Every structure is written in C-alpha cells, then in structure tokens.
C-alpha cells in the first residue's frame, strides 16, 4: 500500500535573520520598517520603566500594609482601592479600570 500523505518540503525555511526589516515588522516599505523598529525600541524602554515603577509601587504598598497591620488595621483598605480604580478609569477609560485592578492585585502581596 502506498502512502498518500503529501511529501514534506526539503527546502529550508526562511530564517528571521534573512528576512528584510519590512518582512519582520509587517511594514510595506523599508522606511516604514525603520520607523517601526525605532518605535518598538522606545516601547521596550517604556515597558522597562513601567515594570520598574510597578515594582516600586509594590514595595511602597508593602510598607503601607505592614504599618496598617501592625497598628491593628486590616491589610486592605477597600475605600482607597475604589479611589485608585476611579482615578485610572477617569484617566484611561474603561480599560484603565482593568489595569488598576491588575496593579492592585500585584500590590496586595500575599495574605
């Protein structure tokens, strides 16, 4: 019995190293690809800064929680969290609320 499966290509796949900048970015021209590469580098830098700020926010939040707990209070202040949610929603719209929820979750630490 002969196999009816299609023959596999023996041609090597085009590696990302040999792709043009336009192919890597999805741009229609090399000029647009250069613009996209520069913008992506800026986004990477911004993301690094954002991550650092989130980590700093987590550390500050831990100090606040520790002070609240050692003074006999609760670890979480829901009224304050509602303020934060409102601030993000006002500044960024509905997706801002989801972002704030994620930040609050990260900053609550472990119970």
mmCIF file with all atom_site columns, C-alpha atoms in Angstrom:
data_model
loop_
_atom_site.group_PDB
_atom_site.id
_atom_site.type_symbol
_atom_site.label_atom_id
_atom_site.label_alt_id
_atom_site.label_comp_id
_atom_site.label_asym_id
_atom_site.label_entity_id
_atom_site.label_seq_id
_atom_site.pdbx_PDB_ins_code
_atom_site.Cartn_x
_atom_site.Cartn_y
_atom_site.Cartn_z
_atom_site.occupancy
_atom_site.B_iso_or_equiv
_atom_site.pdbx_formal_charge
_atom_site.auth_seq_id
_atom_site.auth_comp_id
_atom_site.auth_asym_id
_atom_site.auth_atom_id
_atom_site.pdbx_PDB_model_num
ATOM 1   C CA . UNK A 1 1   ? 0.000   0.000  0.000  1.00 0.00 ? 1   UNK A CA 1
ATOM 2   C CA . UNK A 1 2   ? 1.435   3.414  -0.943 1.00 0.00 ? 2   UNK A CA 1
ATOM 3   C CA . UNK A 1 3   ? 1.196   6.474  1.259  1.00 0.00 ? 3   UNK A CA 1
ATOM 4   C CA . UNK A 1 4   ? -0.991  9.347  0.097  1.00 0.00 ? 4   UNK A CA 1
ATOM 5   C CA . UNK A 1 5   ? 0.467   11.848 2.542  1.00 0.00 ? 5   UNK A CA 1
ATOM 6   C CA . UNK A 1 6   ? 1.924   14.927 0.882  1.00 0.00 ? 6   UNK A CA 1
ATOM 7   C CA . UNK A 1 7   ? 5.680   14.986 0.570  1.00 0.00 ? 7   UNK A CA 1
ATOM 8   C CA . UNK A 1 8   ? 7.462   17.260 3.022  1.00 0.00 ? 8   UNK A CA 1
ATOM 9   C CA . UNK A 1 9   ? 9.439   20.102 1.549  1.00 0.00 ? 9   UNK A CA 1
ATOM 10  C CA . UNK A 1 10  ? 13.173  19.749 1.878  1.00 0.00 ? 10  UNK A CA 1
ATOM 11  C CA . UNK A 1 11  ? 13.754  23.472 1.253  1.00 0.00 ? 11  UNK A CA 1
ATOM 12  C CA . UNK A 1 12  ? 14.981  25.240 4.371  1.00 0.00 ? 12  UNK A CA 1
ATOM 13  C CA . UNK A 1 13  ? 12.529  27.672 5.951  1.00 0.00 ? 13  UNK A CA 1
ATOM 14  C CA . UNK A 1 14  ? 13.474  31.309 5.608  1.00 0.00 ? 14  UNK A CA 1
ATOM 15  C CA . UNK A 1 15  ? 15.062  32.308 8.902  1.00 0.00 ? 15  UNK A CA 1
ATOM 16  C CA . UNK A 1 16  ? 14.278  35.585 10.602 1.00 0.00 ? 16  UNK A CA 1
ATOM 17  C CA . UNK A 1 17  ? 17.929  36.552 10.140 1.00 0.00 ? 17  UNK A CA 1
ATOM 18  C CA . UNK A 1 18  ? 17.491  36.651 6.377  1.00 0.00 ? 18  UNK A CA 1
ATOM 19  C CA . UNK A 1 19  ? 14.154  38.471 6.408  1.00 0.00 ? 19  UNK A CA 1
ATOM 20  C CA . UNK A 1 20  ? 14.137  42.108 5.466  1.00 0.00 ? 20  UNK A CA 1
ATOM 21  C CA . UNK A 1 21  ? 13.174  44.699 8.064  1.00 0.00 ? 21  UNK A CA 1
ATOM 22  C CA . UNK A 1 22  ? 9.868   45.204 6.276  1.00 0.00 ? 22  UNK A CA 1
ATOM 23  C CA . UNK A 1 23  ? 9.120   41.481 6.466  1.00 0.00 ? 23  UNK A CA 1
ATOM 24  C CA . UNK A 1 24  ? 9.970   41.366 10.188 1.00 0.00 ? 24  UNK A CA 1
ATOM 25  C CA . UNK A 1 25  ? 7.735   44.323 11.042 1.00 0.00 ? 25  UNK A CA 1
ATOM 26  C CA . UNK A 1 26  ? 4.923   43.736 8.578  1.00 0.00 ? 26  UNK A CA 1
ATOM 27  C CA . UNK A 1 27  ? 5.573   47.128 7.019  1.00 0.00 ? 27  UNK A CA 1
ATOM 28  C CA . UNK A 1 28  ? 5.135   47.768 3.321  1.00 0.00 ? 28  UNK A CA 1
ATOM 29  C CA . UNK A 1 29  ? 8.407   49.650 2.917  1.00 0.00 ? 29  UNK A CA 1
ATOM 30  C CA . UNK A 1 30  ? 11.876  49.663 4.446  1.00 0.00 ? 30  UNK A CA 1
ATOM 31  C CA . UNK A 1 31  ? 11.305  53.294 5.531  1.00 0.00 ? 31  UNK A CA 1
ATOM 32  C CA . UNK A 1 32  ? 8.188   52.301 7.475  1.00 0.00 ? 32  UNK A CA 1
ATOM 33  C CA . UNK A 1 33  ? 10.051  49.313 8.914  1.00 0.00 ? 33  UNK A CA 1
ATOM 34  C CA . UNK A 1 34  ? 12.791  51.602 10.234 1.00 0.00 ? 34  UNK A CA 1
ATOM 35  C CA . UNK A 1 35  ? 10.173  53.827 11.863 1.00 0.00 ? 35  UNK A CA 1
ATOM 36  C CA . UNK A 1 36  ? 8.512   50.764 13.422 1.00 0.00 ? 36  UNK A CA 1
ATOM 37  C CA . UNK A 1 37  ? 11.855  49.410 14.699 1.00 0.00 ? 37  UNK A CA 1
ATOM 38  C CA . UNK A 1 38  ? 12.623  52.769 16.342 1.00 0.00 ? 38  UNK A CA 1
ATOM 39  C CA . UNK A 1 39  ? 9.157   52.984 17.885 1.00 0.00 ? 39  UNK A CA 1
ATOM 40  C CA . UNK A 1 40  ? 9.400   49.403 19.166 1.00 0.00 ? 40  UNK A CA 1
ATOM 41  C CA . UNK A 1 41  ? 12.737  50.197 20.805 1.00 0.00 ? 41  UNK A CA 1
ATOM 42  C CA . UNK A 1 42  ? 11.097  53.167 22.525 1.00 0.00 ? 42  UNK A CA 1
ATOM 43  C CA . UNK A 1 43  ? 8.206   50.955 23.667 1.00 0.00 ? 43  UNK A CA 1
ATOM 44  C CA . UNK A 1 44  ? 10.698  48.436 25.066 1.00 0.00 ? 44  UNK A CA 1
ATOM 45  C CA . UNK A 1 45  ? 12.359  51.241 27.037 1.00 0.00 ? 45  UNK A CA 1
ATOM 46  C CA . UNK A 1 46  ? 8.984   52.462 28.297 1.00 0.00 ? 46  UNK A CA 1
ATOM 47  C CA . UNK A 1 47  ? 7.991   48.930 29.278 1.00 0.00 ? 47  UNK A CA 1
ATOM 48  C CA . UNK A 1 48  ? 11.198  48.566 31.285 1.00 0.00 ? 48  UNK A CA 1
ATOM 49  C CA . UNK A 1 49  ? 10.390  51.823 33.104 1.00 0.00 ? 49  UNK A CA 1
ATOM 50  C CA . UNK A 1 50  ? 6.781   50.766 33.708 1.00 0.00 ? 50  UNK A CA 1
ATOM 51  C CA . UNK A 1 51  ? 7.903   47.435 35.164 1.00 0.00 ? 51  UNK A CA 1
ATOM 52  C CA . UNK A 1 52  ? 10.333  49.267 37.457 1.00 0.00 ? 52  UNK A CA 1
ATOM 53  C CA . UNK A 1 53  ? 7.593   51.637 38.593 1.00 0.00 ? 53  UNK A CA 1
ATOM 54  C CA . UNK A 1 54  ? 5.208   48.757 39.263 1.00 0.00 ? 54  UNK A CA 1
ATOM 55  C CA . UNK A 1 55  ? 7.885   47.044 41.346 1.00 0.00 ? 55  UNK A CA 1
ATOM 56  C CA . UNK A 1 56  ? 8.440   50.283 43.257 1.00 0.00 ? 56  UNK A CA 1
ATOM 57  C CA . UNK A 1 57  ? 4.667   50.624 43.785 1.00 0.00 ? 57  UNK A CA 1
ATOM 58  C CA . UNK A 1 58  ? 4.577   47.050 45.134 1.00 0.00 ? 58  UNK A CA 1
ATOM 59  C CA . UNK A 1 59  ? 7.329   47.857 47.635 1.00 0.00 ? 59  UNK A CA 1
ATOM 60  C CA . UNK A 1 60  ? 5.611   51.048 48.828 1.00 0.00 ? 60  UNK A CA 1
ATOM 61  C CA . UNK A 1 61  ? 2.314   49.192 49.126 1.00 0.00 ? 61  UNK A CA 1
ATOM 62  C CA . UNK A 1 62  ? 4.002   46.530 51.261 1.00 0.00 ? 62  UNK A CA 1
ATOM 63  C CA . UNK A 1 63  ? 5.216   49.256 53.659 1.00 0.00 ? 63  UNK A CA 1
ATOM 64  C CA . UNK A 1 64  ? 1.691   50.663 53.923 1.00 0.00 ? 64  UNK A CA 1
ATOM 65  C CA . UNK A 1 65  ? 0.169   47.231 54.526 1.00 0.00 ? 65  UNK A CA 1
ATOM 66  C CA . UNK A 1 66  ? 2.730   46.382 57.181 1.00 0.00 ? 66  UNK A CA 1
ATOM 67  C CA . UNK A 1 67  ? 2.073   49.672 59.012 1.00 0.00 ? 67  UNK A CA 1
ATOM 68  C CA . UNK A 1 68  ? -1.672  49.114 58.815 1.00 0.00 ? 68  UNK A CA 1
ATOM 69  C CA . UNK A 1 69  ? -1.452  45.514 60.081 1.00 0.00 ? 69  UNK A CA 1
ATOM 70  C CA . UNK A 1 70  ? 0.998   46.237 62.921 1.00 0.00 ? 70  UNK A CA 1
ATOM 71  C CA . UNK A 1 71  ? -1.242  49.066 64.112 1.00 0.00 ? 71  UNK A CA 1
ATOM 72  C CA . UNK A 1 72  ? -4.216  46.715 64.298 1.00 0.00 ? 72  UNK A CA 1
ATOM 73  C CA . UNK A 1 73  ? -5.817  47.580 60.978 1.00 0.00 ? 73  UNK A CA 1
ATOM 74  C CA . UNK A 1 74  ? -6.733  45.478 58.004 1.00 0.00 ? 74  UNK A CA 1
ATOM 75  C CA . UNK A 1 75  ? -4.261  44.611 55.255 1.00 0.00 ? 75  UNK A CA 1
ATOM 76  C CA . UNK A 1 76  ? -6.505  46.064 52.517 1.00 0.00 ? 76  UNK A CA 1
ATOM 77  C CA . UNK A 1 77  ? -8.354  49.399 52.521 1.00 0.00 ? 77  UNK A CA 1
ATOM 78  C CA . UNK A 1 78  ? -11.237 48.952 50.085 1.00 0.00 ? 78  UNK A CA 1
ATOM 79  C CA . UNK A 1 79  ? -12.169 52.652 50.113 1.00 0.00 ? 79  UNK A CA 1
ATOM 80  C CA . UNK A 1 80  ? -8.654  53.524 48.967 1.00 0.00 ? 80  UNK A CA 1
ATOM 81  C CA . UNK A 1 81  ? -8.780  50.841 46.283 1.00 0.00 ? 81  UNK A CA 1
ATOM 82  C CA . UNK A 1 82  ? -12.017 52.355 44.965 1.00 0.00 ? 82  UNK A CA 1
ATOM 83  C CA . UNK A 1 83  ? -10.252 55.750 44.738 1.00 0.00 ? 83  UNK A CA 1
ATOM 84  C CA . UNK A 1 84  ? -7.436  54.168 42.732 1.00 0.00 ? 84  UNK A CA 1
ATOM 85  C CA . UNK A 1 85  ? -9.904  52.411 40.413 1.00 0.00 ? 85  UNK A CA 1
ATOM 86  C CA . UNK A 1 86  ? -11.766 55.674 39.826 1.00 0.00 ? 86  UNK A CA 1
ATOM 87  C CA . UNK A 1 87  ? -8.566  57.553 39.104 1.00 0.00 ? 87  UNK A CA 1
ATOM 88  C CA . UNK A 1 88  ? -7.436  55.051 36.477 1.00 0.00 ? 88  UNK A CA 1
ATOM 89  C CA . UNK A 1 89  ? -10.917 54.873 34.950 1.00 0.00 ? 89  UNK A CA 1
ATOM 90  C CA . UNK A 1 90  ? -11.100 58.674 34.713 1.00 0.00 ? 90  UNK A CA 1
ATOM 91  C CA . UNK A 1 91  ? -7.660  58.918 33.124 1.00 0.00 ? 91  UNK A CA 1
ATOM 92  C CA . UNK A 1 92  ? -7.772  55.905 30.795 1.00 0.00 ? 92  UNK A CA 1
ATOM 93  C CA . UNK A 1 93  ? -11.408 54.958 30.362 1.00 0.00 ? 93  UNK A CA 1
ATOM 94  C CA . UNK A 1 94  ? -12.853 51.526 30.997 1.00 0.00 ? 94  UNK A CA 1
ATOM 95  C CA . UNK A 1 95  ? -9.599  49.647 30.217 1.00 0.00 ? 95  UNK A CA 1
ATOM 96  C CA . UNK A 1 96  ? -7.971  51.767 32.927 1.00 0.00 ? 96  UNK A CA 1
ATOM 97  C CA . UNK A 1 97  ? -10.147 50.017 35.484 1.00 0.00 ? 97  UNK A CA 1
ATOM 98  C CA . UNK A 1 98  ? -8.799  46.631 34.410 1.00 0.00 ? 98  UNK A CA 1
ATOM 99  C CA . UNK A 1 99  ? -5.248  47.959 34.563 1.00 0.00 ? 99  UNK A CA 1
ATOM 100 C CA . UNK A 1 100 ? -5.841  49.336 38.066 1.00 0.00 ? 100 UNK A CA 1
ATOM 101 C CA . UNK A 1 101 ? -7.328  46.013 39.194 1.00 0.00 ? 101 UNK A CA 1
ATOM 102 C CA . UNK A 1 102 ? -4.189  44.245 37.997 1.00 0.00 ? 102 UNK A CA 1
ATOM 103 C CA . UNK A 1 103 ? -1.946  46.735 39.807 1.00 0.00 ? 103 UNK A CA 1
ATOM 104 C CA . UNK A 1 104 ? -3.960  46.414 42.987 1.00 0.00 ? 104 UNK A CA 1
ATOM 105 C CA . UNK A 1 105 ? -3.764  42.646 42.796 1.00 0.00 ? 105 UNK A CA 1
ATOM 106 C CA . UNK A 1 106 ? 0.010   42.799 42.323 1.00 0.00 ? 106 UNK A CA 1
ATOM 107 C CA . UNK A 1 107 ? 0.407   45.237 45.192 1.00 0.00 ? 107 UNK A CA 1
ATOM 108 C CA . UNK A 1 108 ? -1.727  43.380 47.719 1.00 0.00 ? 108 UNK A CA 1
ATOM 109 C CA . UNK A 1 109 ? 1.026   40.881 48.250 1.00 0.00 ? 109 UNK A CA 1
ATOM 110 C CA . UNK A 1 110 ? 0.397   37.545 49.877 1.00 0.00 ? 110 UNK A CA 1
ATOM 111 C CA . UNK A 1 111 ? -2.237  37.267 52.565 1.00 0.00 ? 111 UNK A CA 1
#
